[in-house]
Short mmCIF file of N, CA and C in Angstrom, two decimals:
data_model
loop_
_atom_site.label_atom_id
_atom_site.label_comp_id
_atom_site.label_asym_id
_atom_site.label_seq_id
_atom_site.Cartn_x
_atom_site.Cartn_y
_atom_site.Cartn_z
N UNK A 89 -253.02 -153.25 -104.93
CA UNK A 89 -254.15 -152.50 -105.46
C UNK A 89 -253.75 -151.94 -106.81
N UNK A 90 -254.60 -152.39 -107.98
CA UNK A 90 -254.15 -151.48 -108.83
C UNK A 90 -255.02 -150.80 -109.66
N UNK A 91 -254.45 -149.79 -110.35
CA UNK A 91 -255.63 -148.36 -110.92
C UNK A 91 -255.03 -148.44 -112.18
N UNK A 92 -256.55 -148.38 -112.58
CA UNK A 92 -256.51 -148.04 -113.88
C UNK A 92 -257.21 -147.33 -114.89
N UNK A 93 -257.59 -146.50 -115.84
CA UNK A 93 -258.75 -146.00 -116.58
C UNK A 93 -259.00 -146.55 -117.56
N UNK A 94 -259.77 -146.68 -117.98
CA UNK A 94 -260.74 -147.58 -119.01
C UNK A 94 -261.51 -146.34 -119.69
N UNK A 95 -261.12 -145.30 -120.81
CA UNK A 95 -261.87 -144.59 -120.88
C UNK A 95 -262.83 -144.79 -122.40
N UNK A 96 -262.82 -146.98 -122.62
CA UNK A 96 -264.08 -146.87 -123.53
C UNK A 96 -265.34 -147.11 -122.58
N UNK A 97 -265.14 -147.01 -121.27
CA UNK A 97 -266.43 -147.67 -120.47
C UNK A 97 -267.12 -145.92 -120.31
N UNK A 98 -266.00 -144.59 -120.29
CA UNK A 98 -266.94 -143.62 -119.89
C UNK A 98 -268.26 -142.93 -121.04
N UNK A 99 -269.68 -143.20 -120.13
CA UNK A 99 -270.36 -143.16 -120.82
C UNK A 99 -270.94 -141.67 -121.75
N UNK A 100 -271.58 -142.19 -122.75
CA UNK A 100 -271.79 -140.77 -123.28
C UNK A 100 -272.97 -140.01 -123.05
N UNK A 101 -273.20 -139.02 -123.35
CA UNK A 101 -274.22 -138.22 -122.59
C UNK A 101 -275.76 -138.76 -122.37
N UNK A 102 -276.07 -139.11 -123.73
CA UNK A 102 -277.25 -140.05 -123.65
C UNK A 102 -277.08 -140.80 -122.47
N UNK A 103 -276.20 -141.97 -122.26
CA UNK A 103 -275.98 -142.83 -121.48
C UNK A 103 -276.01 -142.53 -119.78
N UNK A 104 -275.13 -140.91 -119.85
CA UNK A 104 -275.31 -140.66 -118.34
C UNK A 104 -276.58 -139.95 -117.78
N UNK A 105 -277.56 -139.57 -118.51
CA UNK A 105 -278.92 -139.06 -118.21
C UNK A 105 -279.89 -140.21 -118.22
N UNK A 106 -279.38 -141.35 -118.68
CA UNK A 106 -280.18 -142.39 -118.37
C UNK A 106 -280.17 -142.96 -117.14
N UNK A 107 -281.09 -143.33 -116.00
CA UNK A 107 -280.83 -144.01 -114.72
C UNK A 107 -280.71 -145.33 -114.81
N UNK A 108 -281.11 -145.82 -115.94
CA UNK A 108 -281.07 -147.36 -116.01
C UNK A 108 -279.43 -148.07 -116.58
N UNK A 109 -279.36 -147.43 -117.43
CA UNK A 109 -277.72 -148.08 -117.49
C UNK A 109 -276.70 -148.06 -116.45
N UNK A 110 -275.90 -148.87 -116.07
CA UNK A 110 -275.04 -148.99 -115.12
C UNK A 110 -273.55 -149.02 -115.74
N UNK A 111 -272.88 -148.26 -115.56
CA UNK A 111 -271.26 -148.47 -115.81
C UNK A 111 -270.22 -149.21 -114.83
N UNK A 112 -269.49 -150.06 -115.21
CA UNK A 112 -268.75 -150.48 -114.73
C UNK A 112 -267.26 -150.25 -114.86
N UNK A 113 -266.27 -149.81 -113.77
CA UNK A 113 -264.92 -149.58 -114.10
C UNK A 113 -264.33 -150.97 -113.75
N UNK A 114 -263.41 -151.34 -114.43
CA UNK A 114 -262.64 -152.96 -115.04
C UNK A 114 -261.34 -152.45 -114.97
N UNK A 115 -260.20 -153.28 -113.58
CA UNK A 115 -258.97 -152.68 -113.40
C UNK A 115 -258.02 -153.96 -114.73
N UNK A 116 -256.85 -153.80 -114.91
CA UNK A 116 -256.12 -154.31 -115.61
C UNK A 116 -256.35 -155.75 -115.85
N UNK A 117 -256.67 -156.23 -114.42
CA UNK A 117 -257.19 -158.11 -114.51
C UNK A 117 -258.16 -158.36 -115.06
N UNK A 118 -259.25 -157.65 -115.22
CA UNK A 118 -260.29 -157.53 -115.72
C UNK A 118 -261.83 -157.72 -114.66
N UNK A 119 -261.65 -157.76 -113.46
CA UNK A 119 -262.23 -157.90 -112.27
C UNK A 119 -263.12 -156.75 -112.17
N UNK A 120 -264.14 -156.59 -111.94
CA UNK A 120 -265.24 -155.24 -111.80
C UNK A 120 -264.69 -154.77 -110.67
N UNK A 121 -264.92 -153.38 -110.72
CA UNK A 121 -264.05 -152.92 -109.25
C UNK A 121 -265.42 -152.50 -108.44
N UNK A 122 -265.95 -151.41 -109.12
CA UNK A 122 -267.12 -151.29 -108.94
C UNK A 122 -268.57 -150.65 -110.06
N UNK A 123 -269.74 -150.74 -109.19
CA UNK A 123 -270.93 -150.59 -109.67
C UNK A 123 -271.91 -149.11 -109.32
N UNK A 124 -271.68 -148.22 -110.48
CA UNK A 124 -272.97 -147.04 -109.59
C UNK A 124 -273.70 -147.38 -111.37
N UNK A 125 -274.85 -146.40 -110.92
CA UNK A 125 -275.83 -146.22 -111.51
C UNK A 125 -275.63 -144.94 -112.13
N UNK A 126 -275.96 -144.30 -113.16
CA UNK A 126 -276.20 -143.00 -113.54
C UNK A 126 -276.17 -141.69 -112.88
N UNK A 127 -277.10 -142.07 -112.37
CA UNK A 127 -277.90 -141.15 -111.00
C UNK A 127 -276.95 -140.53 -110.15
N UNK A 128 -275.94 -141.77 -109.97
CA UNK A 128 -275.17 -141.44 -108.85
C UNK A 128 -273.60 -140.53 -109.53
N UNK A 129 -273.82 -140.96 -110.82
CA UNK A 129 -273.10 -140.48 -111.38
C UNK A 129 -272.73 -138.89 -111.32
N UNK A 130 -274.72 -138.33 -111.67
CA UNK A 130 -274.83 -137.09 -112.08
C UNK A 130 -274.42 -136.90 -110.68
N UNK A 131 -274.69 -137.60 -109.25
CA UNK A 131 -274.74 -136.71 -108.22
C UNK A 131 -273.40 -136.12 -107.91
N UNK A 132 -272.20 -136.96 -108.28
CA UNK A 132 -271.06 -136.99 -108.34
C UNK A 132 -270.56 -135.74 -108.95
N UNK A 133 -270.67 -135.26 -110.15
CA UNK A 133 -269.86 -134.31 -110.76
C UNK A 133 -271.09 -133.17 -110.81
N UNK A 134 -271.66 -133.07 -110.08
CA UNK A 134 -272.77 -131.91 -110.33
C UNK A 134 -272.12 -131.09 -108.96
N UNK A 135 -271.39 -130.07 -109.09
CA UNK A 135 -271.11 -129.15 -108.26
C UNK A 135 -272.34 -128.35 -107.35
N UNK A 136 -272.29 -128.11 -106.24
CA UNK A 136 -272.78 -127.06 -105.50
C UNK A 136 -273.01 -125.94 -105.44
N UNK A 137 -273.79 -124.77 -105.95
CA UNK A 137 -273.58 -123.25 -105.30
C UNK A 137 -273.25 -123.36 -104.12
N UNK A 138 -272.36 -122.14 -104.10
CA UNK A 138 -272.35 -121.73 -102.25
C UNK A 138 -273.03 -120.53 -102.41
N UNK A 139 -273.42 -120.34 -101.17
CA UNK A 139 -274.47 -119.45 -100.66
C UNK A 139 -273.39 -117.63 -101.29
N UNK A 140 -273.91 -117.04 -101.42
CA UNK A 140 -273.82 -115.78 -101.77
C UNK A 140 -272.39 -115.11 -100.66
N UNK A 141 -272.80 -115.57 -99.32
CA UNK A 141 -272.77 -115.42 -98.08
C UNK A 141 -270.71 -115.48 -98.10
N UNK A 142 -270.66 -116.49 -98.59
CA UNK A 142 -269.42 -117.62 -98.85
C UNK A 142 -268.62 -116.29 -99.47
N UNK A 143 -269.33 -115.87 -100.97
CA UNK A 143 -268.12 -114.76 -101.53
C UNK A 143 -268.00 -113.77 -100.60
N UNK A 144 -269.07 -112.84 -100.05
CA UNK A 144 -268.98 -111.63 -99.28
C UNK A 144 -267.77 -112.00 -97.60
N UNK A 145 -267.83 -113.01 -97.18
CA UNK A 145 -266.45 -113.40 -96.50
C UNK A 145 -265.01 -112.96 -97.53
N UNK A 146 -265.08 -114.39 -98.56
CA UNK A 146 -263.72 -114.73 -99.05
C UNK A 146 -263.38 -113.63 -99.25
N UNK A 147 -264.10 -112.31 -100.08
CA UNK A 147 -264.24 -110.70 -100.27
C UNK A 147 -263.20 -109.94 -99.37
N UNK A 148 -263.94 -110.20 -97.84
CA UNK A 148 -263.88 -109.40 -97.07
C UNK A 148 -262.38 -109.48 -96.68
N UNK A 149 -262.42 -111.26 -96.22
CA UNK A 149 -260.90 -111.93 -95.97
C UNK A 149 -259.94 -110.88 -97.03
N UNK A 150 -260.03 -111.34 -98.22
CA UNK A 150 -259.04 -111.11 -99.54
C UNK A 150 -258.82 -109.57 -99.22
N UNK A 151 -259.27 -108.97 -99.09
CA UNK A 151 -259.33 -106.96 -99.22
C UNK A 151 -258.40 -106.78 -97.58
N UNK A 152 -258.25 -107.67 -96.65
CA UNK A 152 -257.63 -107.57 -95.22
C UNK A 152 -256.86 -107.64 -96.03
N UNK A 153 -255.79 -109.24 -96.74
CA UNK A 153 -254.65 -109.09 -97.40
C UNK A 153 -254.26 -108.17 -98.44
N UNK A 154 -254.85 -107.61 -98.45
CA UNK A 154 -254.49 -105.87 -99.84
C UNK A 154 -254.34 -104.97 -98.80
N UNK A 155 -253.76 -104.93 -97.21
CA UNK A 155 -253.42 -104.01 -96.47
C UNK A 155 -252.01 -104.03 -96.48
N UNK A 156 -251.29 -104.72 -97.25
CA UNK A 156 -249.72 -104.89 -96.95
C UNK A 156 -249.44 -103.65 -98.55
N UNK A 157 -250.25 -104.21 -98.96
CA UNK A 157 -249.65 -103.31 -100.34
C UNK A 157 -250.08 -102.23 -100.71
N UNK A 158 -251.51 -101.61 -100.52
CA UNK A 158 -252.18 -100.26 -100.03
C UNK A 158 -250.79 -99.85 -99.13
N UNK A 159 -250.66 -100.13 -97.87
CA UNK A 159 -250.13 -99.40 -97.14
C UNK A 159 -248.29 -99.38 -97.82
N UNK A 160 -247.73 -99.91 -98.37
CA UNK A 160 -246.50 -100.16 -99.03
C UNK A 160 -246.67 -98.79 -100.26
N UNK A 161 -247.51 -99.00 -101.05
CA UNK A 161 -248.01 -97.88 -102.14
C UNK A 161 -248.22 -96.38 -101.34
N UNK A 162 -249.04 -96.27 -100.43
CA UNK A 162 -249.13 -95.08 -99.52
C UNK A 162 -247.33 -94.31 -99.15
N UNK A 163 -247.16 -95.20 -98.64
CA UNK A 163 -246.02 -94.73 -98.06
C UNK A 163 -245.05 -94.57 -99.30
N UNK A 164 -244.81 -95.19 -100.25
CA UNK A 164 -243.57 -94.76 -101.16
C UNK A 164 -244.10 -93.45 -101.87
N UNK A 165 -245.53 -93.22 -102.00
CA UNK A 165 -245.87 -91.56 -102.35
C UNK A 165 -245.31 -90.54 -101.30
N UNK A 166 -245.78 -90.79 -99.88
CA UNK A 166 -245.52 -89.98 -98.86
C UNK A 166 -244.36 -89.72 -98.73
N UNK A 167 -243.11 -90.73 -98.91
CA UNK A 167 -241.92 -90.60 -98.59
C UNK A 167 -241.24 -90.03 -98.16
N UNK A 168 -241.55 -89.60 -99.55
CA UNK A 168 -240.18 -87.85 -99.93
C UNK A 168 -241.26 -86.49 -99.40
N UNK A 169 -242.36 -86.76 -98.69
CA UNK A 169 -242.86 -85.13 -97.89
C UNK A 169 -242.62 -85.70 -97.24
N UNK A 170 -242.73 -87.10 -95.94
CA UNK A 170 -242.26 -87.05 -94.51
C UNK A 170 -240.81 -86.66 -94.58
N UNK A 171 -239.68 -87.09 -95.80
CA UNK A 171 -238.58 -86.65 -95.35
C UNK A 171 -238.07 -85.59 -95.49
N UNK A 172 -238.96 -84.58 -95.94
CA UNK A 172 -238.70 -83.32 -95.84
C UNK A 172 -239.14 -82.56 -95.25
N UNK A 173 -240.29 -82.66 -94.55
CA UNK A 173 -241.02 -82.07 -93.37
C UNK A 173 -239.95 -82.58 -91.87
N UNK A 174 -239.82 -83.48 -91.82
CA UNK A 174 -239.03 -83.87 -90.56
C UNK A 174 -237.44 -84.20 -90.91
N UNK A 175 -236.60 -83.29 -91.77
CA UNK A 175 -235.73 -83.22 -91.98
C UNK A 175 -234.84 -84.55 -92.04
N UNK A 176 -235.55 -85.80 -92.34
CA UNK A 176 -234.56 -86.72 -92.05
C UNK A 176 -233.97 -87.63 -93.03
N UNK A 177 -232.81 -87.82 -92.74
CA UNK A 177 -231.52 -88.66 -93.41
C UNK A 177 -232.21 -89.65 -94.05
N UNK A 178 -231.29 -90.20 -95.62
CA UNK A 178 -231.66 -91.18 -95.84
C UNK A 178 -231.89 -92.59 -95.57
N UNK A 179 -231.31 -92.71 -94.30
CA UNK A 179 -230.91 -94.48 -93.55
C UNK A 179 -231.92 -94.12 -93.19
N UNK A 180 -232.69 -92.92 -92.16
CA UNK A 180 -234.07 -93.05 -91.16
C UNK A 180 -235.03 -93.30 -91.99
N UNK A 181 -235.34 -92.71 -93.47
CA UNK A 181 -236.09 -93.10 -94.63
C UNK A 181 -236.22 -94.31 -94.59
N UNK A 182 -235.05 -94.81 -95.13
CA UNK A 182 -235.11 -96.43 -95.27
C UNK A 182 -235.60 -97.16 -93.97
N UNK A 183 -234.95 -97.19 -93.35
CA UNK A 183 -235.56 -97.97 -91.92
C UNK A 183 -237.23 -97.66 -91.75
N UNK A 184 -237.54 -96.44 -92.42
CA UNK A 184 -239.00 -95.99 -92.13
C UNK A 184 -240.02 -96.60 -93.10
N UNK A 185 -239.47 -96.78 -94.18
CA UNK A 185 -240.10 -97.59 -95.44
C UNK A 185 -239.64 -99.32 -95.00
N UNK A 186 -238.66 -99.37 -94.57
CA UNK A 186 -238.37 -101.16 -94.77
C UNK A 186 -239.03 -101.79 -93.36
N UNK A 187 -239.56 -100.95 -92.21
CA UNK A 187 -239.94 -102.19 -90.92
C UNK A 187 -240.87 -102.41 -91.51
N UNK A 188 -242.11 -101.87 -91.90
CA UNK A 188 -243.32 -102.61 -91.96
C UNK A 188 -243.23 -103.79 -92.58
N UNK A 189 -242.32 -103.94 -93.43
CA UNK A 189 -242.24 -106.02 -94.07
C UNK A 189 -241.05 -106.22 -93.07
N UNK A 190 -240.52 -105.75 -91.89
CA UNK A 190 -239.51 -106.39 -90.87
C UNK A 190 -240.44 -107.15 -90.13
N UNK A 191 -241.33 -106.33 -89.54
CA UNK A 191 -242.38 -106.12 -88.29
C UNK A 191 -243.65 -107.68 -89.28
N UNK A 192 -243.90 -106.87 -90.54
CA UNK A 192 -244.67 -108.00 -91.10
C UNK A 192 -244.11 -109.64 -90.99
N UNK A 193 -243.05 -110.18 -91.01
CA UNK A 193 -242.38 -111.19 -90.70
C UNK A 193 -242.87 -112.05 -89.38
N UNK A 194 -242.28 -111.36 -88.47
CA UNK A 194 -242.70 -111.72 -87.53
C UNK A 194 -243.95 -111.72 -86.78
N UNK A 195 -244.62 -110.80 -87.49
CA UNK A 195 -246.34 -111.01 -87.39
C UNK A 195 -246.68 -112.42 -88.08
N UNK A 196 -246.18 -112.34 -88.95
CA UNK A 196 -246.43 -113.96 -89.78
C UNK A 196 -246.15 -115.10 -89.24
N UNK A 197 -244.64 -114.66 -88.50
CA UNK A 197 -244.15 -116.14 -87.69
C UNK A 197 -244.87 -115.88 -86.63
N UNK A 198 -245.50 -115.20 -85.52
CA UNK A 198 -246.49 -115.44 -84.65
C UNK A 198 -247.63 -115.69 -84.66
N UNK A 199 -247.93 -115.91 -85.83
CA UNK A 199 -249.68 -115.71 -86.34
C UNK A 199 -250.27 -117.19 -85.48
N UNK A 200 -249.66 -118.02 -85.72
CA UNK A 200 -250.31 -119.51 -85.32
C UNK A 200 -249.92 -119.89 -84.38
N UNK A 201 -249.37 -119.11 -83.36
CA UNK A 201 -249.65 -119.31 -81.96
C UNK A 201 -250.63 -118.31 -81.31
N UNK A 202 -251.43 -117.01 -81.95
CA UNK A 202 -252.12 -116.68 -82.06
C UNK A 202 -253.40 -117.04 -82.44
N UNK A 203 -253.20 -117.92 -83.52
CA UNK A 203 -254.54 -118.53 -83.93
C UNK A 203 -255.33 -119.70 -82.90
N UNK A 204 -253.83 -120.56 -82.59
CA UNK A 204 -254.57 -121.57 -81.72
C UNK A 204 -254.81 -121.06 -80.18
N UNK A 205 -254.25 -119.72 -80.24
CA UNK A 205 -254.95 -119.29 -78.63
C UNK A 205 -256.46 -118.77 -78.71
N UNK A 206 -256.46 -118.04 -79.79
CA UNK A 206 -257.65 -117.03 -80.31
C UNK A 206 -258.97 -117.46 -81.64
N UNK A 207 -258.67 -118.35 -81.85
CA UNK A 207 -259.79 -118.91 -82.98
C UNK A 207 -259.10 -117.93 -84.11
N UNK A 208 -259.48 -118.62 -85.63
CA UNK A 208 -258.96 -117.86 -86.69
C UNK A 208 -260.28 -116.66 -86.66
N UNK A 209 -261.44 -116.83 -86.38
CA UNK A 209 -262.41 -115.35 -86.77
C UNK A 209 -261.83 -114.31 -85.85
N UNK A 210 -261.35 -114.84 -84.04
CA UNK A 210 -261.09 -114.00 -83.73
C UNK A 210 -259.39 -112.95 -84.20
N UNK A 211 -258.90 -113.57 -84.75
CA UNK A 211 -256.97 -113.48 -84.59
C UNK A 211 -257.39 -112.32 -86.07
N UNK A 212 -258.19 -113.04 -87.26
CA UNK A 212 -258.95 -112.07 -87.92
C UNK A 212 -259.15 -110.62 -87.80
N UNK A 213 -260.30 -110.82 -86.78
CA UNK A 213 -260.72 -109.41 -86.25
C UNK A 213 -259.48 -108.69 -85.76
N UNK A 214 -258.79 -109.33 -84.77
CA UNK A 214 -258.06 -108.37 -83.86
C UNK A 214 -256.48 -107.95 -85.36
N UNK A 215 -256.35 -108.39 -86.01
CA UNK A 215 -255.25 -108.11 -87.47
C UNK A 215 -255.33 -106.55 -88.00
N UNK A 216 -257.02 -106.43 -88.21
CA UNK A 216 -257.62 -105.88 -88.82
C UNK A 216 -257.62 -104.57 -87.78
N UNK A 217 -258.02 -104.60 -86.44
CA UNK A 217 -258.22 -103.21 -85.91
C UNK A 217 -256.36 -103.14 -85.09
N UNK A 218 -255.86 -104.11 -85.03
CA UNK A 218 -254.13 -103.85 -85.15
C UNK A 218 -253.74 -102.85 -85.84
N UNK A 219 -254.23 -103.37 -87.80
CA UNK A 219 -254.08 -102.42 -88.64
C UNK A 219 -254.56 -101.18 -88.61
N UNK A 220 -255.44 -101.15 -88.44
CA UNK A 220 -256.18 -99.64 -87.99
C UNK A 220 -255.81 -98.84 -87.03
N UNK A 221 -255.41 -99.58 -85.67
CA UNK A 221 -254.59 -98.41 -85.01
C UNK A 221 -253.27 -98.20 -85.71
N UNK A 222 -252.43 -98.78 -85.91
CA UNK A 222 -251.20 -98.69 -86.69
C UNK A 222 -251.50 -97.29 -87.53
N UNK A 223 -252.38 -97.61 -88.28
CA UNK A 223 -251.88 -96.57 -89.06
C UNK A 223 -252.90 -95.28 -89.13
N UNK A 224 -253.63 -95.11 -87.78
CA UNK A 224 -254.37 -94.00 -87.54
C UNK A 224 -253.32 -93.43 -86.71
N UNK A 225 -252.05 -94.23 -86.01
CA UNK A 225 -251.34 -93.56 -85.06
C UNK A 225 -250.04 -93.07 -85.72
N UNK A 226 -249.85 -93.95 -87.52
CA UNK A 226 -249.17 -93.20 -88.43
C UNK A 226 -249.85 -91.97 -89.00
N UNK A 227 -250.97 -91.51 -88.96
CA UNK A 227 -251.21 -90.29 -89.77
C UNK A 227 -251.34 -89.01 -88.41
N UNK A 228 -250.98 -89.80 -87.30
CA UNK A 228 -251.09 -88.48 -86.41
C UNK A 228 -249.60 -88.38 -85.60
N UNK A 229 -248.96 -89.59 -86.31
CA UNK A 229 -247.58 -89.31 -85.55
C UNK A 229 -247.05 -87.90 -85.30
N UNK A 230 -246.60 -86.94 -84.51
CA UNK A 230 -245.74 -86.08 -84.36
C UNK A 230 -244.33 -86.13 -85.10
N UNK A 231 -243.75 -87.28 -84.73
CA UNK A 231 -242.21 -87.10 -85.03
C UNK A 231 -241.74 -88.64 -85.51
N UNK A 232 -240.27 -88.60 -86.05
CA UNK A 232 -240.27 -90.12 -86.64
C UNK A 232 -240.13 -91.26 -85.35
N UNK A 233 -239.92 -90.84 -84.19
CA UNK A 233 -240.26 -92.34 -83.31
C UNK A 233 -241.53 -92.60 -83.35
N UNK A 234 -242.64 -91.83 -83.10
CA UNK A 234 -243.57 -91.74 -83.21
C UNK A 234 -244.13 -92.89 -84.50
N UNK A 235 -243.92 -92.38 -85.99
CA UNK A 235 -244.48 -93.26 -87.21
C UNK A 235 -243.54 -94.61 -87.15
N UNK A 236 -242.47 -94.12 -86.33
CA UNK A 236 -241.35 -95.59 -86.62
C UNK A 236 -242.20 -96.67 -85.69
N UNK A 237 -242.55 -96.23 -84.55
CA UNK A 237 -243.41 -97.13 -83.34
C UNK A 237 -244.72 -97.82 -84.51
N UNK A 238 -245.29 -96.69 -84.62
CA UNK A 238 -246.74 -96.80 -85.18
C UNK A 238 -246.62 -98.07 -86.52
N UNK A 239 -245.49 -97.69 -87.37
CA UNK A 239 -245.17 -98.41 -88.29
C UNK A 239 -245.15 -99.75 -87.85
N UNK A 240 -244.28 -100.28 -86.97
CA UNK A 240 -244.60 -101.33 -86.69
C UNK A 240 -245.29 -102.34 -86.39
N UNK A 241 -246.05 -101.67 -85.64
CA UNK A 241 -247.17 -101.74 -85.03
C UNK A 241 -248.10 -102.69 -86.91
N UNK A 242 -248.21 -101.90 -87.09
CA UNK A 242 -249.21 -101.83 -88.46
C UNK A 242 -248.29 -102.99 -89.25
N UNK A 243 -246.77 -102.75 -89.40
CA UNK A 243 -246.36 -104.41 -89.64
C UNK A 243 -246.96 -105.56 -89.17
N UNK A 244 -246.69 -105.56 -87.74
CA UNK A 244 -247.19 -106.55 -86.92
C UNK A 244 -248.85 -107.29 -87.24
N UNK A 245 -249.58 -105.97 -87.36
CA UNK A 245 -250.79 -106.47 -87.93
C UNK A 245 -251.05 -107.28 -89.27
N UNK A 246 -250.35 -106.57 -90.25
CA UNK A 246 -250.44 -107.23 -91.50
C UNK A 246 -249.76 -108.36 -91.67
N UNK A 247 -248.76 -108.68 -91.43
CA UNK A 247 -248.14 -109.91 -91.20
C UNK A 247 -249.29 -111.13 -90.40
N UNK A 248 -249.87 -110.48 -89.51
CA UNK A 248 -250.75 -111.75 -89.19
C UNK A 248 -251.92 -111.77 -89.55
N UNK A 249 -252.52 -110.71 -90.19
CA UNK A 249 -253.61 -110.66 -91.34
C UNK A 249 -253.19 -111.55 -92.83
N UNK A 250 -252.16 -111.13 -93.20
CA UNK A 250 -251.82 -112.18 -93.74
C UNK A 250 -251.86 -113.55 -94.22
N UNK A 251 -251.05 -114.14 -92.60
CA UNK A 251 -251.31 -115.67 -92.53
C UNK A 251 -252.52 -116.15 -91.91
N UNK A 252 -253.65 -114.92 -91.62
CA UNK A 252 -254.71 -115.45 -91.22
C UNK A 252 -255.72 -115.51 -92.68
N UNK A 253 -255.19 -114.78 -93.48
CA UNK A 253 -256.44 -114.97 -93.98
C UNK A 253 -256.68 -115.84 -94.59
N UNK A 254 -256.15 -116.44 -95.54
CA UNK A 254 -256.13 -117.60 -96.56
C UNK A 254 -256.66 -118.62 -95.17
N UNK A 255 -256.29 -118.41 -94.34
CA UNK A 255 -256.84 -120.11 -94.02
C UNK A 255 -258.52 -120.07 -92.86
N UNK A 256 -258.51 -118.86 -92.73
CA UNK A 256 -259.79 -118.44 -92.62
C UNK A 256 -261.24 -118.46 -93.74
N UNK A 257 -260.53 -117.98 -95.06
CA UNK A 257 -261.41 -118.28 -95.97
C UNK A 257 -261.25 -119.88 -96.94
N UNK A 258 -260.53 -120.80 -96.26
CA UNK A 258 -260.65 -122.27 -96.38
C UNK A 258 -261.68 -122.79 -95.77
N UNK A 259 -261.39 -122.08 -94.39
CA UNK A 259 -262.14 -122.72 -93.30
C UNK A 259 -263.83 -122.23 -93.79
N UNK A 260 -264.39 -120.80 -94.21
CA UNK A 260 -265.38 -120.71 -94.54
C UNK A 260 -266.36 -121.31 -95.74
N UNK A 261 -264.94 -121.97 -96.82
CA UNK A 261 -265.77 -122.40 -97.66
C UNK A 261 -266.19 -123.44 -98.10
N UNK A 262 -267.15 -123.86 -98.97
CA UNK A 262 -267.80 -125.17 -98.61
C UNK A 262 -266.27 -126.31 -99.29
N UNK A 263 -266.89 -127.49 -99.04
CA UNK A 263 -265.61 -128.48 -99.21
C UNK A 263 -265.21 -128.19 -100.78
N UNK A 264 -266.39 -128.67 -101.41
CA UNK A 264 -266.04 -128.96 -102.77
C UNK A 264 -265.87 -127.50 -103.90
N UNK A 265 -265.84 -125.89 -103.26
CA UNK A 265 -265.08 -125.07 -103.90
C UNK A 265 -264.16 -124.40 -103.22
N UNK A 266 -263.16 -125.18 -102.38
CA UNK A 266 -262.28 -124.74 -101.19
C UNK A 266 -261.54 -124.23 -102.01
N UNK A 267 -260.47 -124.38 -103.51
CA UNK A 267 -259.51 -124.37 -103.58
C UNK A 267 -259.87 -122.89 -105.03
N UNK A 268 -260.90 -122.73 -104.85
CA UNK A 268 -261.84 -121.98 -105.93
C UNK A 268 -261.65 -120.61 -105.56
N UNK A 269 -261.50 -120.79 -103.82
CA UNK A 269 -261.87 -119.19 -103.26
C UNK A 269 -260.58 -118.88 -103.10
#
């Protein structure tokens, strides 16, 4: 099989608003490969709207993945008052700032045995109110097991919010602006 472009055959604008001319692409032997019409031409490179519908998803999807870094930004403000309200050392700091991308990991590496148990809308949803308890049970923690638990927790979620979302908002969008959203 062989390919080739011929780009004195591509026609010019006049030419492609006409339905009556026909272009032909001619591989190296000189053999017609094939035959469209104009028409079919325009139908070809004339892109699709997607429905309105399409962004307010990809939206919704995209703003789930801005929970790893909201909550990363939150916490390096808070820091230095949790570690001075609860008197604690700098290793418990660190460990308190570094699980949520520990916990996020392995939310990520479980995500797709999650997905194929749970459908991606559902693995979605459940990421999202993961995240939400996580870190409603970080702003009421008592003590650091307490935010250290909770923290994770809220790793766990984002990590599979994460790897859910991008392929959730593939799956929603139409073929020909998949790689758009």
């Amino acid at each position: 099989m062989s390919a080739s472009v011929n780009f004195d055959m591509v026609p010019s604008r006049e030419e492609a608003s006409s339905s009556i001319d026909e272009m032909k692409e001619i591989d190296l032997s000189g053999e017609a490969v094939c035959e469209s019409t104009s028409l079919e031409i325009e139908k070809v490179t004339k892109k699709r709207r997607p429905v309105p519908y399409v962004y307010v998803v990809a939206g919704i999807a995209a703003l789930n993945s801005a929970n790893l870094g909201f909550d990363i930004g939150v916490m390096s403000g808070a820091a230095e008052f949790i570690q001075d309200d609860w008197n604690l050392t700098d290793t418990q700091l660190s460990i308190l700032i570094g699980i949520l991308n520990a916990s996020a990991i392995f939310g990520a590496a479980l995500a797709h045995y999650i997905i194929d148990v749970l459908g991606r809308r559902a693995t979605f949803g459940i990421s999202c109110i993961i995240f939400i308890f996580g870190v409603s049970g970080m702003a009421l923690a008592l003590n650091f097991a307490m935010i250290l638990t909770f923290r994770i927790i809220t790793g766990f979620g984002v990590g599979v919010g994460l790897s859910v979302d991008p392929v959730f908002i593939s799956e929603v969008a139409p073929a020909d602006i998949r790689g758009e959203l």
